[in-house]
mmCIF file of C-alpha atoms in Angstrom:
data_model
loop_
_atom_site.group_PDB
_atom_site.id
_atom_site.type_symbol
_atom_site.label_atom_id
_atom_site.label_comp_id
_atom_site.label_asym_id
_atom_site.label_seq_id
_atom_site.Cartn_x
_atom_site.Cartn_y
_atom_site.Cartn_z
ATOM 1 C CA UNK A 1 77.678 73.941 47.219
ATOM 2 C CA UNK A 2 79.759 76.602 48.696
ATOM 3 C CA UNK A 3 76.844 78.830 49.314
ATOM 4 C CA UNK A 4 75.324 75.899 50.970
ATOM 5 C CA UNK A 5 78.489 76.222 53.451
ATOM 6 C CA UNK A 6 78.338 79.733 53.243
ATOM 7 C CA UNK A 7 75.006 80.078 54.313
ATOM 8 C CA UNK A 8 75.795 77.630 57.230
ATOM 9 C CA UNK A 9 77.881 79.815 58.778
ATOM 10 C CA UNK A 10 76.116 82.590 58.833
ATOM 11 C CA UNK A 11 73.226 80.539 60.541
ATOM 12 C CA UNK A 12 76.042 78.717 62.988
ATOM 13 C CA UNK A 13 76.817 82.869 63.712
ATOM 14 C CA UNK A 14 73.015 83.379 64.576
ATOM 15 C CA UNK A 15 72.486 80.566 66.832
ATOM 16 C CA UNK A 16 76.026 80.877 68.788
ATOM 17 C CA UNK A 17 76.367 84.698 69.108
ATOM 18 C CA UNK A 18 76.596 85.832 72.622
ATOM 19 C CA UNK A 19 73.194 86.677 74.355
ATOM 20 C CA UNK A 20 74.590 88.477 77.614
ATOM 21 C CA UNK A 21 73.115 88.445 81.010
ATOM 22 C CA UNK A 22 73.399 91.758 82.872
ATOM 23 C CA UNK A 23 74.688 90.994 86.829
ATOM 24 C CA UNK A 24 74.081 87.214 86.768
ATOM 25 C CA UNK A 25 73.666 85.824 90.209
ATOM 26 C CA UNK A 26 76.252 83.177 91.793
ATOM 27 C CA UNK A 27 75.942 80.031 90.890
ATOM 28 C CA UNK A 28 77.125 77.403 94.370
ATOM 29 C CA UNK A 29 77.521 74.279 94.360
ATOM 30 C CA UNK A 30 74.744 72.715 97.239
ATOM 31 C CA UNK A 31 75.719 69.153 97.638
ATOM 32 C CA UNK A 32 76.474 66.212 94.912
ATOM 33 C CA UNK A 33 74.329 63.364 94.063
ATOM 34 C CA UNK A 34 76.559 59.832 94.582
ATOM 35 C CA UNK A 35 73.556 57.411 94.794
ATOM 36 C CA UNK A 36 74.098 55.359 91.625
ATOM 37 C CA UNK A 37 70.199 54.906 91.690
ATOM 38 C CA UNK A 38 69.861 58.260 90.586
ATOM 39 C CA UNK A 39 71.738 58.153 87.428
ATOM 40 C CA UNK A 40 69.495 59.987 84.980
ATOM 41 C CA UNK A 41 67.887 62.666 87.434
ATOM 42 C CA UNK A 42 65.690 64.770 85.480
ATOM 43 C CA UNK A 43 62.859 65.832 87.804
ATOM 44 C CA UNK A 44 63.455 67.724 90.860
ATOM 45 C CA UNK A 45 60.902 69.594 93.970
ATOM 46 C CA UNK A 46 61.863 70.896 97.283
ATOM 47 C CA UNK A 47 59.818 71.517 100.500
ATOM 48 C CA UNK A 48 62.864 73.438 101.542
ATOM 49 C CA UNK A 49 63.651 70.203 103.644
ATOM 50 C CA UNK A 50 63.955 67.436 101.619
ATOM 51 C CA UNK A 51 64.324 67.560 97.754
ATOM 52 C CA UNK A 52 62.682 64.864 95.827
ATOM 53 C CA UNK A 53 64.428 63.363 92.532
ATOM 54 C CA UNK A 54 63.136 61.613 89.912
ATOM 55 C CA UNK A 55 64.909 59.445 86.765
ATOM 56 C CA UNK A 56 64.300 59.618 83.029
ATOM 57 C CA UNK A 57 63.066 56.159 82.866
ATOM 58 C CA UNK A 58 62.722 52.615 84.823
ATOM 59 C CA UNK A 59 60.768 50.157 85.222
ATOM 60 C CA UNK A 60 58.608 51.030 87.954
ATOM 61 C CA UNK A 61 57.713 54.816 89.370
ATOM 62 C CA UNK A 62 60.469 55.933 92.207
ATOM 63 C CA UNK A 63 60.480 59.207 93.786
ATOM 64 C CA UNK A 64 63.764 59.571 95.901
ATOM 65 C CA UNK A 65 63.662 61.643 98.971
ATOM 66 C CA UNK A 66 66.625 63.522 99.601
ATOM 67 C CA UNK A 67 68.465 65.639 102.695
ATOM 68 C CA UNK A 68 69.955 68.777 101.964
ATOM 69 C CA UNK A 69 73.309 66.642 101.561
ATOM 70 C CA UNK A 70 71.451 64.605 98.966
ATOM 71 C CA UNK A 71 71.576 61.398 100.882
ATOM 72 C CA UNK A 72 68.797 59.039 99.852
ATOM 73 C CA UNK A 73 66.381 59.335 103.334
ATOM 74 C CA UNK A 74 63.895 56.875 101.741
ATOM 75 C CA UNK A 75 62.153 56.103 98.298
ATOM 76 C CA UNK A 76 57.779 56.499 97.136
ATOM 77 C CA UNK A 77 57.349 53.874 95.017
ATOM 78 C CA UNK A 78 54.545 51.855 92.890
ATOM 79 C CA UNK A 79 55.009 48.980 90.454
ATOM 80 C CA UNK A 80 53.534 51.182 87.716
ATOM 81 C CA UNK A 81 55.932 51.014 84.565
ATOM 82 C CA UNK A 82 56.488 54.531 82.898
ATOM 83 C CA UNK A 83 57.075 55.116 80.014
ATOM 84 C CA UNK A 84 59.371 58.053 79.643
ATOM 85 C CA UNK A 85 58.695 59.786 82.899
ATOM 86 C CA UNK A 86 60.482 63.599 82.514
ATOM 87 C CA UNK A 87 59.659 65.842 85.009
ATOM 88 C CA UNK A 88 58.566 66.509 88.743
ATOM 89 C CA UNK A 89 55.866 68.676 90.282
ATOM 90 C CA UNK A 90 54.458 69.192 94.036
ATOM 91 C CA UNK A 91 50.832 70.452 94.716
ATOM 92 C CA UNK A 92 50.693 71.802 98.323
ATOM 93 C CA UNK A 93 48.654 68.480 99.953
ATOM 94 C CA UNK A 94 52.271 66.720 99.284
ATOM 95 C CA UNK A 95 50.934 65.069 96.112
ATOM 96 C CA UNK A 96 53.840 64.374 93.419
ATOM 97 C CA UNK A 97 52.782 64.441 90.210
ATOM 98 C CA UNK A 98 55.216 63.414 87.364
ATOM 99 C CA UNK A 99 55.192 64.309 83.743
ATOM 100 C CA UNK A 100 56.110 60.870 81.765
ATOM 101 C CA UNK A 101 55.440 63.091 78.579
ATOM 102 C CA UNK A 102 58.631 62.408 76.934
ATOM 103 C CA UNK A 103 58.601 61.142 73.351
ATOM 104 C CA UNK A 104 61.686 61.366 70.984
ATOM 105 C CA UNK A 105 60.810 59.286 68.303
ATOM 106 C CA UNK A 106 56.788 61.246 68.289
ATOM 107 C CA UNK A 107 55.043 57.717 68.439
ATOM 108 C CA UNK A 108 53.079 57.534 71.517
ATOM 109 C CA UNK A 109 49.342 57.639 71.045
ATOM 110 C CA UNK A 110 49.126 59.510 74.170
ATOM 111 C CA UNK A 111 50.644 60.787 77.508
ATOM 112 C CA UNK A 112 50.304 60.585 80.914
ATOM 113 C CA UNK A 113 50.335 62.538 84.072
ATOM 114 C CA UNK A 114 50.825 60.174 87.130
ATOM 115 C CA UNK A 115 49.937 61.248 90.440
ATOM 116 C CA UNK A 116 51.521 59.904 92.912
ATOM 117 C CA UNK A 117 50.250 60.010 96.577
ATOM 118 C CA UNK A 118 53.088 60.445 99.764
ATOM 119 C CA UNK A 119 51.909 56.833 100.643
ATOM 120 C CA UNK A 120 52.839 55.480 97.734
ATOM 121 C CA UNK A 121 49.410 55.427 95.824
ATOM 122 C CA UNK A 122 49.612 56.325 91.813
ATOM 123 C CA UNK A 123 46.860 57.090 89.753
ATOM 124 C CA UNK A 124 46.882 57.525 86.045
ATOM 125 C CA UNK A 125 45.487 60.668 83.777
ATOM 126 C CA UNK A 126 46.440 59.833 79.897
ATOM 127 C CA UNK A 127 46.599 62.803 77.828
ATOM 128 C CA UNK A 128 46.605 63.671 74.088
ATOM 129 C CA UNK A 129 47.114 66.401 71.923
ATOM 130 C CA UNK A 130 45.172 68.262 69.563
ATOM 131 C CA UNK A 131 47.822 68.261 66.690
ATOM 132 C CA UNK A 132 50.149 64.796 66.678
ATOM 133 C CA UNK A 133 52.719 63.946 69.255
ATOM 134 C CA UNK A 134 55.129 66.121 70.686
ATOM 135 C CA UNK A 135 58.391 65.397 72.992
ATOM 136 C CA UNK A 136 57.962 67.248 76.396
ATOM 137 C CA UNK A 137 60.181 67.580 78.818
ATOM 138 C CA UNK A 138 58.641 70.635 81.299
ATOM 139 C CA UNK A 139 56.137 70.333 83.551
ATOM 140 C CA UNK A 140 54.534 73.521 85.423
ATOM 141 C CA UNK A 141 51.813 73.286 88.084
ATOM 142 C CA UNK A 142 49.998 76.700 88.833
ATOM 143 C CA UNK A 143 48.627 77.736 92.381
ATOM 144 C CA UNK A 144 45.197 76.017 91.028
ATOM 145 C CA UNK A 145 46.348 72.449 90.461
ATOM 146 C CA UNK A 146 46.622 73.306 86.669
ATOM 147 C CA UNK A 147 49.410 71.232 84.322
ATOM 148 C CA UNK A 148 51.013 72.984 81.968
ATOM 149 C CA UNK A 149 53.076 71.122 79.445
ATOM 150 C CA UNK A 150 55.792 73.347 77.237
ATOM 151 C CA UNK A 151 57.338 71.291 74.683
ATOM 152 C CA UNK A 152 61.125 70.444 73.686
ATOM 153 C CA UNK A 153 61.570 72.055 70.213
ATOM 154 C CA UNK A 154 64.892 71.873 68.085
ATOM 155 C CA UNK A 155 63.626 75.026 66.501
ATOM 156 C CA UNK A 156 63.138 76.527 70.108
ATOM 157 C CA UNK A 157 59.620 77.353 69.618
ATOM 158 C CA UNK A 158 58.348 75.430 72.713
ATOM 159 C CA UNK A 159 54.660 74.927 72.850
ATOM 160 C CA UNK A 160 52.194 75.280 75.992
ATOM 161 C CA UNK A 161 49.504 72.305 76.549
ATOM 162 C CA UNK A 162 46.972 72.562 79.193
ATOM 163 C CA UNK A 163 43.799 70.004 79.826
ATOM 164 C CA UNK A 164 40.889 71.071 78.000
ATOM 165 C CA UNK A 165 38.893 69.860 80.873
ATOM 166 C CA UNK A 166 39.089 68.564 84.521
ATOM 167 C CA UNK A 167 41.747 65.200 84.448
ATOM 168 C CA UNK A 168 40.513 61.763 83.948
ATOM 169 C CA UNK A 169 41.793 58.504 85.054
ATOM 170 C CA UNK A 170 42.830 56.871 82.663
ATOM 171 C CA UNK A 171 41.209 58.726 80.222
ATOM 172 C CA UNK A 172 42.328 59.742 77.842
ATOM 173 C CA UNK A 173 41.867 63.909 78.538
ATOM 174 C CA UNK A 174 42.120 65.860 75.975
ATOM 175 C CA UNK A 175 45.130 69.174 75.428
ATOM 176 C CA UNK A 176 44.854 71.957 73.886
ATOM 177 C CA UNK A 177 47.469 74.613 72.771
ATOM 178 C CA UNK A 178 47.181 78.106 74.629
ATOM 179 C CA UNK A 179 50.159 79.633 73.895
ATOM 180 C CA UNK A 180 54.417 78.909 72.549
ATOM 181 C CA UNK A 181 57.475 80.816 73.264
ATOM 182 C CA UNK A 182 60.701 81.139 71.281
ATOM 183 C CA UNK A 183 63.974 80.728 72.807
ATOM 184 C CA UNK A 184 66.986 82.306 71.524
ATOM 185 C CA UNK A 185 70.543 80.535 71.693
ATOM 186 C CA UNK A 186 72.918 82.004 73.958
ATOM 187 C CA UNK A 187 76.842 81.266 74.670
ATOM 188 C CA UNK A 188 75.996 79.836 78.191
ATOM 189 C CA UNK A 189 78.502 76.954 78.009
ATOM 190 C CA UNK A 190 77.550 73.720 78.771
ATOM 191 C CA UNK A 191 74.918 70.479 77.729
ATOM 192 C CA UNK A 192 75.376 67.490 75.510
ATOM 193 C CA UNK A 193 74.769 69.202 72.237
ATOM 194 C CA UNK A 194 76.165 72.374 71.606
ATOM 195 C CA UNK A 195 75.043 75.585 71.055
ATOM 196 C CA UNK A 196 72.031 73.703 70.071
ATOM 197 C CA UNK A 197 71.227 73.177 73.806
ATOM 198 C CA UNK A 198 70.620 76.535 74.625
ATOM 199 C CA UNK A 199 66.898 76.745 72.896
ATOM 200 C CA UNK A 200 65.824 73.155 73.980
ATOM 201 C CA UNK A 201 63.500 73.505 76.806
ATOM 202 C CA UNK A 202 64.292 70.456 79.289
ATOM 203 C CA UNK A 203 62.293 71.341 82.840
ATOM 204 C CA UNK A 204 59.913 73.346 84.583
ATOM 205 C CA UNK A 205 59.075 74.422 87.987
ATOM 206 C CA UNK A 206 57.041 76.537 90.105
ATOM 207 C CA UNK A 207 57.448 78.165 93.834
ATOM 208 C CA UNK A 208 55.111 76.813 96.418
ATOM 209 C CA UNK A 209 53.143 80.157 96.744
ATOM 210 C CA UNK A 210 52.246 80.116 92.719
ATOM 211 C CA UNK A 211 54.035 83.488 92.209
ATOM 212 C CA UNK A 212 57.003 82.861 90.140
ATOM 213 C CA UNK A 213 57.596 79.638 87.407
ATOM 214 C CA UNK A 214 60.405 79.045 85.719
ATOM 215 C CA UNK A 215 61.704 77.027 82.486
ATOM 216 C CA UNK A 216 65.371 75.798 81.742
ATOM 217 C CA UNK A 217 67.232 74.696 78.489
ATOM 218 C CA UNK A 218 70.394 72.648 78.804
ATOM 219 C CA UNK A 219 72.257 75.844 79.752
ATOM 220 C CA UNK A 220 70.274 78.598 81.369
ATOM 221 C CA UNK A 221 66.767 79.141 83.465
ATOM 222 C CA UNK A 222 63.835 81.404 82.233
ATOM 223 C CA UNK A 223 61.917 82.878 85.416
ATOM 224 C CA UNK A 224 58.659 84.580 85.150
ATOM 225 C CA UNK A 225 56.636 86.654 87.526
ATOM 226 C CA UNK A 226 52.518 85.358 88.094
ATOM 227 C CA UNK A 227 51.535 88.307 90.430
ATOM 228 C CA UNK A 228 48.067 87.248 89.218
ATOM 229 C CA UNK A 229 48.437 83.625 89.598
ATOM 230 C CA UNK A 230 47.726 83.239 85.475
ATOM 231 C CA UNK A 231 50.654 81.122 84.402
ATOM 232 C CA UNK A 232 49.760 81.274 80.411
ATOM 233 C CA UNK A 233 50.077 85.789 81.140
ATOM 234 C CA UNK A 234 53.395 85.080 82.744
ATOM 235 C CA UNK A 235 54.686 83.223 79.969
ATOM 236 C CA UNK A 236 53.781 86.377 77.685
ATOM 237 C CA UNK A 237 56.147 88.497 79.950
ATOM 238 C CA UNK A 238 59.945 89.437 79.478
ATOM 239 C CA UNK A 239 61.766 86.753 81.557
ATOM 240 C CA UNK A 240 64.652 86.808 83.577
ATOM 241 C CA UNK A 241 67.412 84.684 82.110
ATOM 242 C CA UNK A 242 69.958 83.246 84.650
ATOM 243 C CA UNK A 243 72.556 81.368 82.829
ATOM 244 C CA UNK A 244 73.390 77.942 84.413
ATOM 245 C CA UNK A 245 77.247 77.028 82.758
ATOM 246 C CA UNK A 246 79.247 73.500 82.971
ATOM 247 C CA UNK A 247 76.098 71.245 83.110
ATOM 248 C CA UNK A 248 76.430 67.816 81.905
ATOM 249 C CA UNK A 249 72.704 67.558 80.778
ATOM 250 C CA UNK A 250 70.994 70.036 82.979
ATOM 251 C CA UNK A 251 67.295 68.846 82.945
ATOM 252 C CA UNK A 252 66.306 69.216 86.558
ATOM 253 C CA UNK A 253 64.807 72.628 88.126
ATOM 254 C CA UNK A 254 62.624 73.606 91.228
ATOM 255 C CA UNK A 255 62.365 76.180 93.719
ATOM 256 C CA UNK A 256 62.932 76.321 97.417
ATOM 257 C CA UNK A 257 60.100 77.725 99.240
ATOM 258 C CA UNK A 258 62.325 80.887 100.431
ATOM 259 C CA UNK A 259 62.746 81.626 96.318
ATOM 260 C CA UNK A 260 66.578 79.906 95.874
ATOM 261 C CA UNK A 261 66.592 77.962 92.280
ATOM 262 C CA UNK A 262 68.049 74.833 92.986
ATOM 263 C CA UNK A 263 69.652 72.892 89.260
ATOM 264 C CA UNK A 264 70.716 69.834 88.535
ATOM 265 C CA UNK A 265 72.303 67.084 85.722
ATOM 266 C CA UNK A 266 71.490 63.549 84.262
ATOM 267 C CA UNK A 267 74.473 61.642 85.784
ATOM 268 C CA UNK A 268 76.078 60.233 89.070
ATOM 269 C CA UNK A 269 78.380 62.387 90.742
ATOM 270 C CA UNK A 270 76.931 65.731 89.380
ATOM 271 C CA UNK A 271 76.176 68.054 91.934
ATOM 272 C CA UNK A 272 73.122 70.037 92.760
ATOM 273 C CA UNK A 273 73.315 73.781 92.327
ATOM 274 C CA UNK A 274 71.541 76.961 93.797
ATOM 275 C CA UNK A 275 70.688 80.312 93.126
ATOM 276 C CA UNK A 276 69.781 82.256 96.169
ATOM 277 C CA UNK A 277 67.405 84.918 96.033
ATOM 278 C CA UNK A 278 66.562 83.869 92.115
ATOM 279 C CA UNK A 279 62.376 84.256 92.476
ATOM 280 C CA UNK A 280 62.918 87.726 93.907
ATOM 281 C CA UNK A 281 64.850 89.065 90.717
ATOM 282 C CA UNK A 282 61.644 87.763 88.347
ATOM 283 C CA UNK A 283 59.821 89.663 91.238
ATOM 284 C CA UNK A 284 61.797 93.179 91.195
ATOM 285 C CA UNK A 285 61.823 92.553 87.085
ATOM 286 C CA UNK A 286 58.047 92.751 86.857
ATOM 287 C CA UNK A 287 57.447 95.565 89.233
ATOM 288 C CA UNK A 288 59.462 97.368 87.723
ATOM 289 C CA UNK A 289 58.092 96.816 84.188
ATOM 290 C CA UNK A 290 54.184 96.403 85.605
ATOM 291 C CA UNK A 291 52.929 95.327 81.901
ATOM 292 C CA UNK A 292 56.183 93.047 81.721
ATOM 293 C CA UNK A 293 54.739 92.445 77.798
ATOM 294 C CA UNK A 294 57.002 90.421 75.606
ATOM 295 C CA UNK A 295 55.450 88.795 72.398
ATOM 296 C CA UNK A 296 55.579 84.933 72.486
ATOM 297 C CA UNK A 297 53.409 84.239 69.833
ATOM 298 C CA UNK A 298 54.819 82.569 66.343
ATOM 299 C CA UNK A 299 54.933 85.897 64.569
ATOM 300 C CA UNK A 300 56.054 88.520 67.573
ATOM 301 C CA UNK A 301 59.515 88.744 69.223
ATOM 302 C CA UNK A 302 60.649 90.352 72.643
ATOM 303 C CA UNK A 303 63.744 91.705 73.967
ATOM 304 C CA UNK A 304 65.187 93.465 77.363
ATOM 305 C CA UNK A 305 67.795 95.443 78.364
ATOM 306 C CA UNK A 306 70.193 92.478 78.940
ATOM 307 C CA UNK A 307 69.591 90.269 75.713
ATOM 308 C CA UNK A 308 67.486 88.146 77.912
ATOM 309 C CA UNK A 309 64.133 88.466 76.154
ATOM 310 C CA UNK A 310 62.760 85.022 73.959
ATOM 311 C CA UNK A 311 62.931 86.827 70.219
ATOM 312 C CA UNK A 312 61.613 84.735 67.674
ATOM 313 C CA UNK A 313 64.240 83.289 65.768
ATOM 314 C CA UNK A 314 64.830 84.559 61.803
ATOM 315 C CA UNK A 315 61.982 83.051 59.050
ATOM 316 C CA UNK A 316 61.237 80.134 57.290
ATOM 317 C CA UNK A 317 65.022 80.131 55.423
ATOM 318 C CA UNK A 318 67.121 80.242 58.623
ATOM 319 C CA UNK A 319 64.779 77.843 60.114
ATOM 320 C CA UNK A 320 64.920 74.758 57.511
ATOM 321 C CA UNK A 321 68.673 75.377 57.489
ATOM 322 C CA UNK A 322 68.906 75.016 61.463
ATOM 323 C CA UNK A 323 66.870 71.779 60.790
ATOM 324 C CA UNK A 324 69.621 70.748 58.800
ATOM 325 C CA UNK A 325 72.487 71.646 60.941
ATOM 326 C CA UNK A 326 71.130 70.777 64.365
ATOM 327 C CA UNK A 327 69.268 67.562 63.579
ATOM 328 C CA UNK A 328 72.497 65.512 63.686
ATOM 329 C CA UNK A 329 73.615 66.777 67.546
ATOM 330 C CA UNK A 330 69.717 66.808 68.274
ATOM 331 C CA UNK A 331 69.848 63.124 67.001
ATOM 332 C CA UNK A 332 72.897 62.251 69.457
ATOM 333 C CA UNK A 333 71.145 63.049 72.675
ATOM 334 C CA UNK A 334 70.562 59.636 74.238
ATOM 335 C CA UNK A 335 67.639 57.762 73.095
ATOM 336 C CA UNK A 336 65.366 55.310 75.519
ATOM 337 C CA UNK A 337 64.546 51.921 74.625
ATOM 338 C CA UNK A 338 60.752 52.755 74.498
ATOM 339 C CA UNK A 339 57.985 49.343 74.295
#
């Protein structure tokens, strides 16, 4: 067995090895979440004046609406039971739409998309997927209306969904697959799992103006220019990695309409974080690289100046060992109660 453990290590080596960021912006602290009613916050939006929250979970669908101090101002409800609801988006007609697409033990049937009106007024759009069920945590909504769905992937090759068609309700509406991306591990510190955290893609957001998305892991955000409003060509580009460190279980991300990245964590008492001026980086990034190419697909790989490209990860060998050593820390993230 010792070249078993051998082997191990050099893998461990892979996946924790430093992947620098080049001048990372500052990372402040904007206010801290006390409401024990959001204890599992893992979908967040801004208007720039209120921020609205949503939990991993419940019995009924609550959006909380909250100041810049992140004081509760009031709750959008509906006695609609989710699932396992796991991220937030805003369309610009105020219409939340939440992604309750999350499926650890891969036995739901299908998914859903629930929009929710600002009066209160929910309606349904089940989903499924073209190849078996899938646990996704990130939601992105392009200038169009468009959901994209990019899966949570021990391996870190995170999947994109899209409708095949114009939404139902209840449907079922059928995905398809357009595109994946593989995430690299980084020494960002911070997450419930390790080094393991750093490829697991757990939100999604999107400025108001369509022009710049952005994914997170457990330890660090992924932005991407759309200069041409085309989310799935974004997601081919080089990102720009901005490592978010000392997070619980980082799973919420959105933007402020002036471009700041506002982060937060699963847990009363964790505080919500910004990055001023983060959209405008992914914006001087891609002008100054026009093509902005980086290979996304299963058998390309992509780099940048700064290690903060999405390269795939080594082959098939590597990749059944990671299996091995990540399942057990994958398997300790907290598991719902699902019916």
């Amino acid at each position: 067995m010792r070249w078993v453990v051998a082997f191990a290590a050099v893998v461990l080596a892979v996946l924790t090895g430093p992947v620098p960021a080049s001048a990372a912006p500052a990372v402040e602290t904007l206010c801290t979440i006390k409401d024990s009613r959001i204890g599992e916050l893992s979908g967040l939006v801004s208007d720039g004046e209120h921020l609205y929250a949503m939990n991993d979970g419940g019995t009924k669908i609550q959006v909380f609406v909250l100041g810049r101090d992140c004081k509760v101002q009031k709750v959008i409800t509906d006695r609609t039971d989710p699932f396992d609801p796991e991220d937030l988006a805003r369309t610009a007609d105020g219409t939340l739409w939440l992604s309750d697409t999350g499926d650890n033990n891969k036995g739901r049937l299908t998914v859903a998309l629930e929009e929710l009106s600002p009066q209160g007024k929910v309606t349904m759009h089940r989903l499924t997927y073209p190849d078996g069920q899938h646990d996704t945590e990130a939601l992105i909504m392009d200038k169009s209306g468009t959901p994209y769905l990019i899966t949570k992937d021990v391996l870190g090759e995170a999947k994109v969904y899209r409708p095949a068609g114009p939404l139902a309700s209840p449907g079922p509406t059928n995905l398809e697959k357009v595109g994946s991306l593989k995430i690299d591990a980084t020494d960002t510190q911070g997450g419930p799992v390790g080094s393991i955290g750093s490829v697991l893609v757990t939100g999604g957001a999107s400025m108001a103006d369509g022009s710049v998305v952005a994914l997170r892991t457990y330890t660090d955000a992924y932005l991407y220019a759309v200069p041409d409003g085309d989310v799935l060509a974004a997601l081919q580009r080089t990102p720009v990695r901005i490592p978010l460190p000392g997070e619980k279980q980082g799973e919420a991300i959105a933007f402020d309409p002036d471009g700041t990245l506002v982060s937060g964590s699963e847990g009363v008492g964790q505080p919500l974080r910004v990055v001023r001026g983060a959209a405008s980086l992914a914006a001087q990034s891609a002008s100054a690289s026009p093509d902005g190419k980086a290979s996304t697909s299963a058998s390309g790989s992509s780099g940048s100046a700064d290690g903060a490209g999405l390269p795939v990860l080594p082959a098939a060998g590597i990749t059944l060992a990671v299996v091995g050593l990540g399942w057990f820390g994958f398997r300790r993230l907290r598991k719902r109660s699902h019916r």
